[in-house]
Amino acid sequence: NAGVTQTPKFRILKIGQSMTLQCTQDMNHNYMYWYRQDPGMGLKLIYYSVGAGITDKGEVPNGYNVSRSTTEDFPLRLELAAPSQTSVYFCASSFKRGMYNEQFFGPGTRLTVL
Amino acid sequence: KNEVEQSPQNLTAQEGEFITINCSYSVGISALHWLQQHPGGGIVSLFMLSSGKKKHGRLIATINIQEKHSSLHITASHPRDSAVYICAVSYMEYGNKLVFGAGTILRVKS
């Protein structure tokens, strides 16, 4: 199993450009998450999904959109990139069993907006 | 909202030393997670616990539910233990999603 894969690994955007960060998992997990990690801060939840066709906002959703058309894929869309979106983005997935929610993380995408 | 505080923020140790990283939280939880993030950036789960103590190799995680506190211990530390160690909690009022601490940057010198 490849686990959770993310593309691209690195990207530089200009202000106002748009892009999609790709995330795929092959573990048949029903839950998927997008986080951003800023220096000195804990990971912040952007959006999450509890299954295909179901998504919901996390703590910091502004400026982002997601979709979940299949169990495997959970892309994150930035429509009008801003310098405040410079961050490292992590996708994660889990198969939630009761109160336990061990998450498996992708390798991250480092995004710079200039 | 659950506040997760980790200490210390930075820690430098000599190879072989016993290391302790602390985590405290403000609201009762379903589970507490310890994760490791290596310099390359990847994040892996080390432990998930809701009571007592767990051990894996040289790593030990403990939790005190009454005091809302957990510790991660590393025995006989080694330079390859150098990483960021992250504490996260899940709790029912937040749909069991994770709330993360800022992380502890550990450097083990040889």
mmCIF file of C-alpha atoms in Angstrom:
data_model
loop_
_atom_site.group_PDB
_atom_site.id
_atom_site.type_symbol
_atom_site.label_atom_id
_atom_site.label_comp_id
_atom_site.label_asym_id
_atom_site.label_seq_id
_atom_site.Cartn_x
_atom_site.Cartn_y
_atom_site.Cartn_z
ATOM 1 C CA ASN A 1 0.000 0.000 0.000
ATOM 2 C CA ALA A 2 1.246 3.495 -0.822
ATOM 3 C CA GLY A 3 -0.745 4.963 2.087
ATOM 4 C CA VAL A 4 -1.522 8.670 1.649
ATOM 5 C CA THR A 5 0.077 10.378 -1.336
ATOM 6 C CA GLN A 6 0.138 14.113 -2.082
ATOM 7 C CA THR A 7 1.131 16.068 -5.144
ATOM 8 C CA PRO A 8 2.906 18.324 -5.772
ATOM 9 C CA LYS A 9 5.670 18.326 -3.140
ATOM 10 C CA PHE A 10 6.531 21.972 -3.722
ATOM 11 C CA ARG A 11 4.826 24.836 -5.518
ATOM 12 C CA ILE A 12 5.318 28.574 -5.910
ATOM 13 C CA LEU A 13 2.252 30.611 -6.850
ATOM 14 C CA LYS A 14 1.752 34.249 -7.667
ATOM 15 C CA ILE A 15 -0.913 36.225 -5.826
ATOM 16 C CA GLY A 16 -4.309 35.607 -7.416
ATOM 17 C CA GLN A 17 -3.394 32.326 -9.104
ATOM 18 C CA SER A 18 -5.303 29.169 -8.376
ATOM 19 C CA MET A 19 -4.239 25.576 -7.896
ATOM 20 C CA THR A 20 -5.375 22.186 -6.671
ATOM 21 C CA LEU A 21 -3.452 20.116 -4.146
ATOM 22 C CA GLN A 22 -4.062 16.438 -4.779
ATOM 23 C CA CYS A 23 -4.483 13.794 -2.073
ATOM 24 C CA THR A 24 -5.113 10.081 -2.569
ATOM 25 C CA GLN A 25 -5.273 7.202 -0.085
ATOM 26 C CA ASP A 26 -5.425 3.496 -0.843
ATOM 27 C CA MET A 27 -6.410 2.226 2.621
ATOM 28 C CA ASN A 28 -10.183 2.488 2.056
ATOM 29 C CA HIS A 29 -10.403 5.024 4.888
ATOM 30 C CA ASN A 30 -13.700 6.819 5.213
ATOM 31 C CA TYR A 31 -12.331 9.929 6.934
ATOM 32 C CA MET A 32 -9.993 12.376 5.206
ATOM 33 C CA TYR A 33 -8.547 15.702 6.370
ATOM 34 C CA TRP A 34 -6.625 18.704 5.127
ATOM 35 C CA TYR A 35 -4.349 20.582 7.539
ATOM 36 C CA ARG A 36 -1.989 23.490 7.240
ATOM 37 C CA GLN A 37 1.150 23.824 9.327
ATOM 38 C CA ASP A 38 2.656 27.247 9.972
ATOM 39 C CA PRO A 39 5.979 27.798 11.786
ATOM 40 C CA GLY A 40 5.620 27.572 15.563
ATOM 41 C CA MET A 41 1.942 26.631 15.351
ATOM 42 C CA GLY A 42 0.082 23.368 15.665
ATOM 43 C CA LEU A 43 -1.566 21.850 12.627
ATOM 44 C CA LYS A 44 -4.855 23.554 11.843
ATOM 45 C CA LEU A 45 -7.777 21.737 10.239
ATOM 46 C CA ILE A 46 -8.942 23.301 6.977
ATOM 47 C CA TYR A 47 -11.605 20.859 5.766
ATOM 48 C CA TYR A 48 -12.538 17.276 6.429
ATOM 49 C CA SER A 49 -14.719 14.571 4.939
ATOM 50 C CA VAL A 50 -16.467 11.617 6.587
ATOM 51 C CA GLY A 51 -17.135 9.834 3.320
ATOM 52 C CA ALA A 52 -17.648 10.272 -0.419
ATOM 53 C CA GLY A 53 -19.943 13.206 -1.115
ATOM 54 C CA ILE A 54 -19.710 14.631 2.423
ATOM 55 C CA THR A 55 -17.390 17.479 3.378
ATOM 56 C CA ASP A 56 -17.341 20.015 6.188
ATOM 57 C CA LYS A 57 -15.368 23.053 7.281
ATOM 58 C CA GLY A 58 -12.640 22.860 9.863
ATOM 59 C CA GLU A 59 -11.034 25.631 11.846
ATOM 60 C CA VAL A 60 -9.507 27.675 8.973
ATOM 61 C CA PRO A 61 -11.563 27.083 5.776
ATOM 62 C CA ASN A 62 -11.526 30.591 4.264
ATOM 63 C CA GLY A 63 -9.869 30.727 0.862
ATOM 64 C CA TYR A 64 -10.121 26.980 0.268
ATOM 65 C CA ASN A 65 -12.562 24.505 -1.227
ATOM 66 C CA VAL A 66 -12.719 20.724 -1.295
ATOM 67 C CA SER A 67 -14.629 17.927 -2.945
ATOM 68 C CA ARG A 68 -14.893 14.188 -2.261
ATOM 69 C CA SER A 69 -16.302 12.378 -5.249
ATOM 70 C CA THR A 70 -14.583 9.060 -4.407
ATOM 71 C CA THR A 71 -13.403 7.348 -1.229
ATOM 72 C CA GLU A 72 -9.784 7.589 -2.412
ATOM 73 C CA ASP A 73 -9.423 11.236 -3.466
ATOM 74 C CA PHE A 74 -9.761 14.474 -1.527
ATOM 75 C CA PRO A 75 -8.404 17.465 -3.504
ATOM 76 C CA LEU A 76 -7.954 20.907 -1.942
ATOM 77 C CA ARG A 77 -8.549 23.917 -4.156
ATOM 78 C CA LEU A 78 -7.088 27.409 -3.678
ATOM 79 C CA GLU A 79 -9.010 29.837 -5.875
ATOM 80 C CA LEU A 80 -7.245 33.195 -5.384
ATOM 81 C CA ALA A 81 -3.895 32.564 -3.740
ATOM 82 C CA ALA A 82 -2.796 35.038 -1.085
ATOM 83 C CA PRO A 83 0.527 35.351 0.804
ATOM 84 C CA SER A 84 -1.290 34.256 3.986
ATOM 85 C CA GLN A 85 -1.742 30.833 2.362
ATOM 86 C CA THR A 86 2.008 30.242 2.319
ATOM 87 C CA SER A 87 2.272 27.117 4.433
ATOM 88 C CA VAL A 88 2.903 23.396 4.449
ATOM 89 C CA TYR A 89 -0.235 21.426 3.701
ATOM 90 C CA PHE A 90 -0.843 17.908 4.962
ATOM 91 C CA CYS A 91 -3.539 15.509 3.939
ATOM 92 C CA ALA A 92 -4.473 12.694 6.336
ATOM 93 C CA SER A 93 -6.905 9.809 6.465
ATOM 94 C CA SER A 94 -8.327 7.534 9.116
ATOM 95 C CA PHE A 95 -10.711 4.647 9.624
ATOM 96 C CA LYS A 96 -12.530 5.862 12.657
ATOM 97 C CA ARG A 97 -13.466 3.218 15.171
ATOM 98 C CA GLY A 98 -15.536 4.612 18.017
ATOM 99 C CA MET A 99 -13.560 7.263 19.844
ATOM 100 C CA TYR A 100 -10.238 6.173 18.347
ATOM 101 C CA ASN A 101 -9.100 8.114 15.331
ATOM 102 C CA GLU A 102 -5.522 7.228 14.383
ATOM 103 C CA GLN A 103 -4.630 9.330 11.386
ATOM 104 C CA PHE A 104 -2.184 8.554 8.601
ATOM 105 C CA PHE A 105 -0.468 11.528 7.008
ATOM 106 C CA GLY A 106 0.780 12.274 3.533
ATOM 107 C CA PRO A 107 4.282 13.701 2.988
ATOM 108 C CA GLY A 108 3.064 17.297 2.689
ATOM 109 C CA THR A 109 3.022 20.032 0.056
ATOM 110 C CA ARG A 110 5.128 23.145 0.655
ATOM 111 C CA LEU A 111 3.348 26.116 -0.930
ATOM 112 C CA THR A 112 4.750 29.615 -1.301
ATOM 113 C CA VAL A 113 2.609 32.499 -2.521
ATOM 114 C CA LEU A 114 4.543 35.545 -3.735
ATOM 115 C CA LYS B 1 -12.212 24.547 22.669
ATOM 116 C CA ASN B 2 -9.451 22.307 23.894
ATOM 117 C CA GLU B 3 -6.122 24.065 24.357
ATOM 118 C CA VAL B 4 -3.086 21.819 23.979
ATOM 119 C CA GLU B 5 0.173 23.056 25.473
ATOM 120 C CA GLN B 6 3.510 21.342 25.041
ATOM 121 C CA SER B 7 6.749 21.892 26.914
ATOM 122 C CA PRO B 8 9.506 22.485 26.315
ATOM 123 C CA GLN B 9 9.291 24.123 22.884
ATOM 124 C CA ASN B 10 12.917 23.243 22.168
ATOM 125 C CA LEU B 11 15.100 20.589 23.733
ATOM 126 C CA THR B 12 18.746 19.705 23.125
ATOM 127 C CA ALA B 13 20.119 16.537 24.683
ATOM 128 C CA GLN B 14 23.301 14.523 24.613
ATOM 129 C CA GLU B 15 23.185 11.031 23.185
ATOM 130 C CA GLY B 16 22.176 8.545 25.875
ATOM 131 C CA GLU B 17 20.172 10.983 27.984
ATOM 132 C CA PHE B 18 16.645 10.307 29.233
ATOM 133 C CA ILE B 19 14.219 12.762 27.646
ATOM 134 C CA THR B 20 10.773 13.885 28.758
ATOM 135 C CA ILE B 21 8.316 15.957 26.724
ATOM 136 C CA ASN B 22 5.140 17.162 28.374
ATOM 137 C CA CYS B 23 1.642 17.832 27.098
ATOM 138 C CA SER B 24 -1.318 19.341 28.940
ATOM 139 C CA TYR B 25 -4.843 19.968 27.751
ATOM 140 C CA SER B 26 -7.846 21.846 29.087
ATOM 141 C CA VAL B 27 -10.943 19.726 28.331
ATOM 142 C CA GLY B 28 -11.666 16.042 28.968
ATOM 143 C CA ILE B 29 -10.625 13.926 26.020
ATOM 144 C CA SER B 30 -11.441 10.681 24.216
ATOM 145 C CA ALA B 31 -7.815 9.970 23.320
ATOM 146 C CA LEU B 32 -4.370 11.553 23.231
ATOM 147 C CA HIS B 33 -1.946 11.061 20.369
ATOM 148 C CA TRP B 34 1.814 11.460 20.144
ATOM 149 C CA LEU B 35 3.214 11.975 16.658
ATOM 150 C CA GLN B 36 6.705 12.379 15.269
ATOM 151 C CA GLN B 37 7.683 14.692 12.427
ATOM 152 C CA HIS B 38 11.124 14.165 10.933
ATOM 153 C CA PRO B 39 13.168 16.922 9.270
ATOM 154 C CA GLY B 40 11.941 15.705 5.867
ATOM 155 C CA GLY B 41 8.449 16.681 6.994
ATOM 156 C CA GLY B 42 6.595 13.379 7.182
ATOM 157 C CA ILE B 43 4.349 12.839 10.214
ATOM 158 C CA VAL B 44 3.861 9.425 11.781
ATOM 159 C CA SER B 45 1.729 8.333 14.701
ATOM 160 C CA LEU B 46 3.710 6.989 17.667
ATOM 161 C CA PHE B 47 1.034 6.367 20.284
ATOM 162 C CA MET B 48 -2.676 6.710 20.840
ATOM 163 C CA LEU B 49 -3.807 6.340 24.438
ATOM 164 C CA SER B 50 -6.736 7.111 26.679
ATOM 165 C CA SER B 51 -5.363 5.845 30.002
ATOM 166 C CA GLY B 52 -2.266 4.468 31.666
ATOM 167 C CA LYS B 53 0.948 3.858 29.814
ATOM 168 C CA LYS B 54 2.192 2.476 26.507
ATOM 169 C CA LYS B 55 5.706 1.421 25.497
ATOM 170 C CA HIS B 56 7.280 0.861 22.126
ATOM 171 C CA GLY B 57 10.990 0.202 22.052
ATOM 172 C CA ARG B 58 12.724 3.141 23.777
ATOM 173 C CA LEU B 59 9.581 5.283 23.749
ATOM 174 C CA ILE B 60 7.120 5.414 26.622
ATOM 175 C CA ALA B 61 3.917 7.452 26.750
ATOM 176 C CA THR B 62 1.917 8.038 29.910
ATOM 177 C CA ILE B 63 -1.305 9.876 30.581
ATOM 178 C CA ASN B 64 -2.950 11.158 33.759
ATOM 179 C CA ILE B 65 -6.606 11.785 32.965
ATOM 180 C CA GLN B 66 -7.357 13.532 36.273
ATOM 181 C CA GLU B 67 -4.501 16.009 35.816
ATOM 182 C CA LYS B 68 -5.106 16.359 32.033
ATOM 183 C CA HIS B 69 -1.446 15.701 31.385
ATOM 184 C CA SER B 70 0.653 13.332 29.300
ATOM 185 C CA SER B 71 4.369 12.718 28.987
ATOM 186 C CA LEU B 72 6.477 11.187 26.252
ATOM 187 C CA HIS B 73 9.746 9.673 27.444
ATOM 188 C CA ILE B 74 12.687 8.589 25.340
ATOM 189 C CA THR B 75 15.238 6.352 27.024
ATOM 190 C CA ALA B 76 18.868 6.117 25.844
ATOM 191 C CA SER B 77 18.336 8.889 23.305
ATOM 192 C CA HIS B 78 20.096 8.741 19.953
ATOM 193 C CA PRO B 79 20.713 11.359 17.233
ATOM 194 C CA ARG B 80 18.165 9.614 15.025
ATOM 195 C CA ASP B 81 15.512 10.590 17.622
ATOM 196 C CA SER B 82 15.978 14.213 16.519
ATOM 197 C CA ALA B 83 12.578 15.327 15.279
ATOM 198 C CA VAL B 84 9.537 17.380 16.197
ATOM 199 C CA TYR B 85 7.241 15.581 18.639
ATOM 200 C CA ILE B 86 3.604 16.606 18.456
ATOM 201 C CA CYS B 87 0.846 16.016 20.980
ATOM 202 C CA ALA B 88 -2.770 15.981 19.790
ATOM 203 C CA VAL B 89 -6.080 15.277 21.525
ATOM 204 C CA SER B 90 -9.502 14.219 20.354
ATOM 205 C CA TYR B 91 -12.697 14.835 22.281
ATOM 206 C CA MET B 92 -16.374 14.175 21.759
ATOM 207 C CA GLU B 93 -17.514 17.791 21.727
ATOM 208 C CA TYR B 94 -15.284 18.337 18.684
ATOM 209 C CA GLY B 95 -16.506 15.240 16.866
ATOM 210 C CA ASN B 96 -13.325 13.398 17.855
ATOM 211 C CA LYS B 97 -11.291 15.437 15.381
ATOM 212 C CA LEU B 98 -7.717 16.194 16.452
ATOM 213 C CA VAL B 99 -6.500 19.385 18.124
ATOM 214 C CA PHE B 100 -2.727 19.731 17.942
ATOM 215 C CA GLY B 101 -0.060 21.223 20.153
ATOM 216 C CA ALA B 102 2.655 23.356 18.562
ATOM 217 C CA GLY B 103 5.268 20.621 18.873
ATOM 218 C CA THR B 104 8.575 20.141 20.680
ATOM 219 C CA ILE B 105 11.741 20.360 18.617
ATOM 220 C CA LEU B 106 14.198 17.756 19.880
ATOM 221 C CA ARG B 107 17.858 17.664 18.900
ATOM 222 C CA VAL B 108 20.054 14.859 20.188
ATOM 223 C CA LYS B 109 23.773 15.487 19.832
ATOM 224 C CA SER B 110 26.358 12.720 19.555
#
